[in-house]
């Protein structure tokens, strides 16, 4: 039997950014890289409205 998932966690291919979040994701990745390279402890927060608009 196939498992049903209403919200699949499939990867997307480049150019498949239906929500236009590429710039946001790039900035988050830069922040994560900077935190990883920091020798001190780091805390990152993501604040904002959730959901698709």
Coordinates of N, CA, C and O in Angstrom, one line a residue:
X1 N 0.9 -1.2 0.0 CA 0.0 0.0 0.0 C 0.9 1.2 0.0 O 1.9 1.3 0.7
X2 N 0.6 2.2 -0.8 CA 1.3 3.5 -0.9 C 0.9 4.4 0.2 O -0.3 4.6 0.5
X3 N 1.9 5.0 0.9 CA 1.6 6.0 2.0 C 1.1 7.3 1.4 O 1.8 7.8 0.5
X4 N 0.0 7.8 1.8 CA -0.5 9.1 1.4 C 0.1 10.2 2.2 O 0.3 10.2 3.4
X5 N 0.6 11.3 1.5 CA 1.1 12.5 2.1 C 0.5 13.7 1.5 O 0.6 13.9 0.3
X6 N -0.2 14.5 2.3 CA -0.8 15.7 1.8 C 0.3 16.8 1.6 O 0.1 17.7 0.8
X7 N 1.4 16.7 2.3 CA 2.5 17.6 2.1 C 3.8 16.9 1.8 O 4.6 16.7 2.7
X8 N 4.0 16.5 0.6 CA 5.2 15.8 0.3 C 6.5 16.6 0.5 O 6.4 17.8 0.4
X9 N 7.5 15.9 0.9 CA 8.8 16.6 1.1 C 9.8 16.4 0.0 O 10.9 16.0 0.2
X10 N 9.3 16.5 -1.2 CA 10.1 16.3 -2.4 C 11.0 17.5 -2.7 O 10.6 18.6 -2.4
X11 N 12.2 17.2 -3.2 CA 13.1 18.3 -3.5 C 12.5 19.0 -4.8 O 11.8 18.4 -5.6
X12 N 12.9 20.2 -4.9 CA 12.5 21.0 -6.1 C 13.8 21.2 -7.0 O 14.9 21.2 -6.5
X13 N 13.6 21.3 -8.3 CA 14.7 21.5 -9.1 C 15.0 23.0 -9.3 O 14.1 23.8 -9.0
X14 N 16.2 23.4 -9.7 CA 16.5 24.8 -10.0 C 15.5 25.3 -11.0 O 15.1 24.7 -11.9
X15 N 15.0 26.5 -10.7 CA 14.1 27.2 -11.6 C 12.6 26.8 -11.3 O 11.7 27.2 -11.9
X16 N 12.4 26.0 -10.2 CA 11.1 25.6 -9.8 C 10.7 26.4 -8.5 O 10.2 25.8 -7.6
X17 N 11.0 27.7 -8.4 CA 10.7 28.5 -7.2 C 9.4 29.2 -7.4 O 9.3 30.4 -7.6
X18 N 8.3 28.4 -7.2 CA 7.0 29.0 -7.4 C 6.6 30.1 -6.5 O 5.8 30.9 -6.8
X19 N 7.2 30.1 -5.3 CA 6.9 31.2 -4.3 C 7.9 32.3 -4.4 O 7.7 33.3 -3.6
X20 N 8.9 32.3 -5.2 CA 9.8 33.4 -5.3 C 10.7 33.6 -4.1 O 10.9 34.7 -3.7
X21 N 11.1 32.5 -3.5 CA 11.9 32.6 -2.2 C 13.4 32.4 -2.4 O 14.1 32.3 -1.4
X22 N 13.9 32.4 -3.6 CA 15.3 32.1 -3.8 C 16.2 33.1 -3.1 O 17.2 32.7 -2.5
X23 N 15.9 34.4 -3.2 CA 16.7 35.4 -2.5 C 16.7 35.2 -1.0 O 17.8 35.3 -0.4
X24 N 15.5 35.0 -0.4 CA 15.4 34.7 1.0 C 16.3 33.5 1.4 O 17.0 33.6 2.4
X25 N 16.1 32.4 0.6 CA 16.9 31.2 1.0 C 18.4 31.5 0.9 O 19.2 31.0 1.7
X26 N 18.8 32.2 -0.1 CA 20.3 32.6 -0.3 C 20.7 33.3 1.0 O 21.8 33.0 1.5
X27 N 20.0 34.3 1.4 CA 20.4 35.0 2.6 C 20.4 34.2 3.9 O 21.3 34.3 4.7
X28 N 19.5 33.3 4.0 CA 19.5 32.3 5.2 C 20.7 31.4 5.1 O 21.3 31.2 6.1
X29 N 21.0 30.9 3.9 CA 22.2 30.1 3.8 C 23.5 30.9 4.2 O 24.4 30.3 4.8
X30 N 23.6 32.1 3.7 CA 24.7 32.9 4.1 C 24.8 33.1 5.6 O 25.9 33.1 6.2
X31 N 23.7 33.3 6.3 CA 23.7 33.5 7.7 C 24.1 32.2 8.4 O 24.8 32.2 9.4
X32 N 23.6 31.1 7.9 CA 24.0 29.8 8.5 C 25.5 29.5 8.3 O 26.1 29.0 9.2
X33 N 26.0 29.8 7.1 CA 27.4 29.7 6.9 C 28.3 30.5 7.8 O 29.3 30.1 8.4
X34 N 27.8 31.8 8.0 CA 28.6 32.7 8.9 C 28.5 32.2 10.3 O 29.5 32.2 11.1
X35 N 27.4 31.7 10.8 CA 27.2 31.1 12.1 C 28.1 29.9 12.3 O 28.7 29.7 13.3
X36 N 28.2 29.1 11.3 CA 29.0 27.8 11.4 C 30.5 28.2 11.5 O 31.2 27.5 12.2
X37 N 30.9 29.2 10.8 CA 32.3 29.6 10.8 C 32.7 30.4 12.1 O 33.8 30.7 12.3
X38 N 31.7 30.9 12.8 CA 31.9 31.6 14.0 C 32.4 30.7 15.1 O 31.9 29.6 15.3
X39 N 33.5 31.1 15.8 CA 34.0 30.3 16.9 C 33.2 30.4 18.2 O 33.4 29.5 19.1
X40 N 32.4 31.4 18.3 CA 31.6 31.5 19.5 C 30.2 30.9 19.2 O 29.9 30.5 18.1
X41 N 29.4 30.8 20.2 CA 28.1 30.3 20.1 C 27.2 31.2 19.2 O 27.4 32.4 19.3
X42 N 26.3 30.7 18.5 CA 25.4 31.5 17.6 C 24.0 31.1 17.8 O 23.6 29.9 18.0
X43 N 23.1 32.1 17.7 CA 21.7 31.9 17.7 C 21.1 32.6 16.5 O 21.4 33.8 16.3
X44 N 20.2 31.9 15.8 CA 19.6 32.5 14.6 C 18.1 32.4 14.9 O 17.6 31.4 15.3
X45 N 17.3 33.4 14.5 CA 15.9 33.4 14.6 C 15.3 33.7 13.3 O 15.8 34.6 12.5
X46 N 14.2 33.1 13.0 CA 13.4 33.4 11.8 C 12.0 33.9 12.2 O 11.2 33.1 12.8
X47 N 11.8 35.2 12.0 CA 10.5 35.8 12.5 C 9.8 36.3 11.3 O 10.3 37.0 10.5
X48 N 8.5 36.0 11.3 CA 7.7 36.5 10.2 C 6.4 35.8 10.1 O 6.2 34.8 10.8
X49 N 5.5 36.2 9.2 CA 4.2 35.5 9.1 C 4.5 34.2 8.3 O 5.4 34.1 7.5
X50 N 3.7 33.2 8.7 CA 3.8 31.9 8.0 C 2.7 31.6 7.1 O 1.6 32.2 7.2
X51 N 2.9 30.8 6.1 CA 1.9 30.4 5.2 C 2.1 31.0 3.8 O 2.9 31.9 3.6
X52 N 1.3 30.6 2.9 CA 1.4 31.1 1.5 C 0.4 32.2 1.4 O -0.7 32.1 1.8
X53 N 0.9 33.3 0.8 CA 0.0 34.4 0.5 C -0.2 34.7 -0.9 O 0.6 34.5 -1.7

